[in-house]
XYZ file of N, CA and C in Angstrom:
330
model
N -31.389 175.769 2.293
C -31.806 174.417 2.629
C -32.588 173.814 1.466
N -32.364 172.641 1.177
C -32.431 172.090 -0.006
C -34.306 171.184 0.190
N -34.886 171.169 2.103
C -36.112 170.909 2.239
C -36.003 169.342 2.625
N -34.824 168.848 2.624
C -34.597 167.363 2.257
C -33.462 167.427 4.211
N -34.234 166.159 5.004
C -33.374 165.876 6.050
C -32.658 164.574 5.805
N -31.648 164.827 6.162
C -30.444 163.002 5.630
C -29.414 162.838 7.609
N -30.042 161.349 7.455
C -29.187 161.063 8.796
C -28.791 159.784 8.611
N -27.806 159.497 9.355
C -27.189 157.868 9.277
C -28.164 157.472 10.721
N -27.773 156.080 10.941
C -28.117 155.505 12.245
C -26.849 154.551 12.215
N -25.747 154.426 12.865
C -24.870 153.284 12.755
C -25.099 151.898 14.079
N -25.940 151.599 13.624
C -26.385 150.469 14.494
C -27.308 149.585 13.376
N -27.276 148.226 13.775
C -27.880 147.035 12.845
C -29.467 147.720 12.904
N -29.972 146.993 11.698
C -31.836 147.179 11.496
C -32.140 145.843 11.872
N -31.237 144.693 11.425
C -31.676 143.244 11.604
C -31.905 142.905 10.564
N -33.279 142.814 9.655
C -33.449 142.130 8.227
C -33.450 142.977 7.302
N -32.551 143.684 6.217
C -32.803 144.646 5.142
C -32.890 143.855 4.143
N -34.034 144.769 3.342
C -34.725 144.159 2.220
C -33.904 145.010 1.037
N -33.365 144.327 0.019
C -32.497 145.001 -1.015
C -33.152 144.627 -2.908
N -34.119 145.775 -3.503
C -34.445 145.694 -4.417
C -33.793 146.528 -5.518
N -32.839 145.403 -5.981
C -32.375 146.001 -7.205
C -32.504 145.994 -9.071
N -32.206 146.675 -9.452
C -32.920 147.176 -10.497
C -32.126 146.665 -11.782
N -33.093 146.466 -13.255
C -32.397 145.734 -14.020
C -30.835 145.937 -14.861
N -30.643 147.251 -14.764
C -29.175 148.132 -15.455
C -28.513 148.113 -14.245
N -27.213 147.641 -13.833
C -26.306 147.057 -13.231
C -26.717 146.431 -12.659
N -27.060 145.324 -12.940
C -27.484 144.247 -11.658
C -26.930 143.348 -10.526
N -25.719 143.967 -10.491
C -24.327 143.186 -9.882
C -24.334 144.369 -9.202
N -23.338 145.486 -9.742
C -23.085 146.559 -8.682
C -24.336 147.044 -7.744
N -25.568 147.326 -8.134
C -26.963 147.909 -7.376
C -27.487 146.532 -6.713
N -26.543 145.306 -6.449
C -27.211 144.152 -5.618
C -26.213 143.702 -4.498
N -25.343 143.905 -5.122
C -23.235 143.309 -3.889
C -23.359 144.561 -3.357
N -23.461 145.673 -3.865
C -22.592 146.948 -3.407
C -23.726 146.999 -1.812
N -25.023 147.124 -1.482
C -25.842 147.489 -0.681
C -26.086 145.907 0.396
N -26.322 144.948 -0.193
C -25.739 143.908 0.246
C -24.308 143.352 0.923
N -23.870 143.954 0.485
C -21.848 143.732 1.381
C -22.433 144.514 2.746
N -22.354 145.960 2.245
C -22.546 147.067 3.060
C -23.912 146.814 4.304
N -24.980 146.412 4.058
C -25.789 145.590 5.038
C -25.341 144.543 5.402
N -24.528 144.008 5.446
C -23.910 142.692 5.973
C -23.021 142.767 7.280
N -21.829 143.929 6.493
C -20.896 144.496 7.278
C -21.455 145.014 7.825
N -22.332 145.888 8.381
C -23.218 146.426 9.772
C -23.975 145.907 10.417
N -24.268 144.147 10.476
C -24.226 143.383 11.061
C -26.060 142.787 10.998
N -26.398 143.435 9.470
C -27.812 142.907 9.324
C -27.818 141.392 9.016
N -29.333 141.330 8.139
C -29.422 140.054 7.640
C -30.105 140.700 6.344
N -30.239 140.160 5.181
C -30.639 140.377 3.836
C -31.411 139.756 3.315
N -32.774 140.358 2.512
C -33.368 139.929 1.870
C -33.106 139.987 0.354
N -32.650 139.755 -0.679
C -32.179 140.566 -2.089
C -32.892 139.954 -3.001
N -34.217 141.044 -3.372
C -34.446 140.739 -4.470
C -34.330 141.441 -5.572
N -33.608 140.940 -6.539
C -33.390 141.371 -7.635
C -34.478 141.831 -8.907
N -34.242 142.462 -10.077
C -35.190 142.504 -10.870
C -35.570 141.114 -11.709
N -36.178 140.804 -11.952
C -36.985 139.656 -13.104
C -35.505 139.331 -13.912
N -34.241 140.406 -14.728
C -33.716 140.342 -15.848
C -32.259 139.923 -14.967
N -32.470 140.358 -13.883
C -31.089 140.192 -13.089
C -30.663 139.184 -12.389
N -31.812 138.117 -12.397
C -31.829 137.463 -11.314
C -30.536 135.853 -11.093
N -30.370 135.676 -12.379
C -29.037 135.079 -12.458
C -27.684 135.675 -11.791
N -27.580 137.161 -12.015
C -26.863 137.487 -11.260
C -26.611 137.633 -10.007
N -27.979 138.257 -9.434
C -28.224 137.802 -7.942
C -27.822 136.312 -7.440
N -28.296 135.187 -8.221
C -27.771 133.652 -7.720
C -26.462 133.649 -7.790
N -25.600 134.203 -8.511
C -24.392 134.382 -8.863
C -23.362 134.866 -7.204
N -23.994 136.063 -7.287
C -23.526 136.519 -5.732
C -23.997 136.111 -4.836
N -25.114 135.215 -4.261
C -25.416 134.604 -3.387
C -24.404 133.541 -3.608
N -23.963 132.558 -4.346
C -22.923 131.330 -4.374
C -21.683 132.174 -3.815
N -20.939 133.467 -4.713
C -20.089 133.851 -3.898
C -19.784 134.419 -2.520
N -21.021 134.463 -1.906
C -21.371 135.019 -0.744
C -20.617 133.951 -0.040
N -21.931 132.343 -0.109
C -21.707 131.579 0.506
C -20.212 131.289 0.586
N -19.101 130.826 -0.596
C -18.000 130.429 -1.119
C -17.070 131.918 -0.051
N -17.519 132.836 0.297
C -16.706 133.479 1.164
C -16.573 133.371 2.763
N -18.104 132.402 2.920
C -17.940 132.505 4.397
C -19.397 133.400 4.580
N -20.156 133.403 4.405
C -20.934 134.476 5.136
C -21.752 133.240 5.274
N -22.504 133.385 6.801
C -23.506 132.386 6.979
C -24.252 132.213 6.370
N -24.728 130.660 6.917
C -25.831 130.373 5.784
C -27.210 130.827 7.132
N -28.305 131.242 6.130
C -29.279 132.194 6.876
C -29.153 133.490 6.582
N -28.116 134.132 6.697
C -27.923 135.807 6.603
C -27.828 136.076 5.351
N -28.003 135.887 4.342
C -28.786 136.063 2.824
C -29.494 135.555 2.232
N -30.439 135.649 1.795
C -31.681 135.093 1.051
C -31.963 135.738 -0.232
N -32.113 135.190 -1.387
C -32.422 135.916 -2.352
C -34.037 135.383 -3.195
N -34.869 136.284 -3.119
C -36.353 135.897 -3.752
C -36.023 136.963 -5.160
N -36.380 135.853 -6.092
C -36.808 136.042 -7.393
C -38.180 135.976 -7.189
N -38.039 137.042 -8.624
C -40.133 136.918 -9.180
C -40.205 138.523 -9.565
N -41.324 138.712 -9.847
C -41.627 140.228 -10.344
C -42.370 140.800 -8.963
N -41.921 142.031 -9.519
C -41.814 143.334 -8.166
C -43.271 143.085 -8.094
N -44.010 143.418 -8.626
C -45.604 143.430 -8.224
C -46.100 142.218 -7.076
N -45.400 141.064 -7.164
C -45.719 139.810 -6.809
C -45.139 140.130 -4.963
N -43.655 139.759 -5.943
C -42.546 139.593 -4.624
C -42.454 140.784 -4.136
N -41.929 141.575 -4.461
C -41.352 142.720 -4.206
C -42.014 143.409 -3.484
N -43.746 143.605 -3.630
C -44.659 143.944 -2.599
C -44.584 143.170 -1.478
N -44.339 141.630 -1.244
C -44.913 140.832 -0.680
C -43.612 141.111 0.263
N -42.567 141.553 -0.515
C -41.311 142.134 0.877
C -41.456 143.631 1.826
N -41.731 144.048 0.607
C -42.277 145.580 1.950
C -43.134 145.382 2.277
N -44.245 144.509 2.287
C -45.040 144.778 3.361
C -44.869 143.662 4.582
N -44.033 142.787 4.458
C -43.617 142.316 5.233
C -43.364 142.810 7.054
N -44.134 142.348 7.618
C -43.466 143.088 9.374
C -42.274 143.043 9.603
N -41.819 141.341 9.198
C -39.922 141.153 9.497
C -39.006 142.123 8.915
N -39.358 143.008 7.819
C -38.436 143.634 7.343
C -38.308 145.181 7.681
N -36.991 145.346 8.135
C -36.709 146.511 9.254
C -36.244 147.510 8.135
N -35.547 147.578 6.922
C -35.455 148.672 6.251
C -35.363 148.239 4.985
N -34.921 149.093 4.074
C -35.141 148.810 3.043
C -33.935 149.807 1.768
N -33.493 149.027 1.228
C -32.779 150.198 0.076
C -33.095 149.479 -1.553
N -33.558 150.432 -2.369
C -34.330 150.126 -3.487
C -33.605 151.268 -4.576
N -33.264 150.815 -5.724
C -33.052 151.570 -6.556
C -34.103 151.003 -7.777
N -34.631 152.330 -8.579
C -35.575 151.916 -9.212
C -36.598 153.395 -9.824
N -37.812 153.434 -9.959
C -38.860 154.613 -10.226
C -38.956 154.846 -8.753
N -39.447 156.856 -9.606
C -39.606 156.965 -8.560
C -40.849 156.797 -7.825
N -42.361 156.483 -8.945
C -43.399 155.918 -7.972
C -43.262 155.213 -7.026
N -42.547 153.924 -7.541
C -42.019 152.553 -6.537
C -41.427 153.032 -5.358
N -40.525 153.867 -5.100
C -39.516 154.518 -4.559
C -40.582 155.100 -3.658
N -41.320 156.020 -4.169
C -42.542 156.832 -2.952
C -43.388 155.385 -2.374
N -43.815 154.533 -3.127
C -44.469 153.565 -2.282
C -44.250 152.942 -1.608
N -42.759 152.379 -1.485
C -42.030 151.552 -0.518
C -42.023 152.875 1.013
N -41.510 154.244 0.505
C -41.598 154.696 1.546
C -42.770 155.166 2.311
N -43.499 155.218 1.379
C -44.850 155.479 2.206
C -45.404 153.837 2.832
N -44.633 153.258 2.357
C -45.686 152.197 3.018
C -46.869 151.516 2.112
């Protein structure tokens, strides 16, 4: 045993918060974003500071596909600012973050 427990839940969280990181900023922002969508959440996506054009990028194609308006939101700004100001958020039911791993322990700790 590797010490590490891994489980799915296949049922909606409602609002997932999606912080992605500045080296692929397209694939580590659509890919977790589609995938929270299709399981019937709602999205918060904030991107890194360097990415964030791209993030606006896929929010237009979001819209241009049909996905409601409301069920994606994208906040720019720096992680210290925003990015705190999303996890600690009450509305936000989970969270997927690629990034350090301090950041990574703090989001999960709370």
């Amino acid at each position: 045993s590797t010490g590490v427990d891994s489980y799915s839940i296949r049922q909606p969280l409602g609002v997932v918060g999606i912080i992605s990181p500045f080296n692929f900023p397209m694939a580590l922002a659509a890919g977790p974003t589609i995938a929270a969508l299709a399981t019937g959440n709602t999205v918060i996506l904030k991107p890194s500071v360097t990415g964030s054009i791209s993030a606006l990028q896929l929010y237009k194609v979001l819209m241009a596909a049909g996905i409601p308006a409301g069920a994606v939101h994208v906040l720019t700004g720096r992680g210290s600012v925003v990015g705190d100001a999303l996890v600690k958020h009450p509305g936000v039911n989970g969270f997927t973050f690629t990034g350090s791993y301090d950041v990574g322990m703090s989001i999960y700790h709370g």
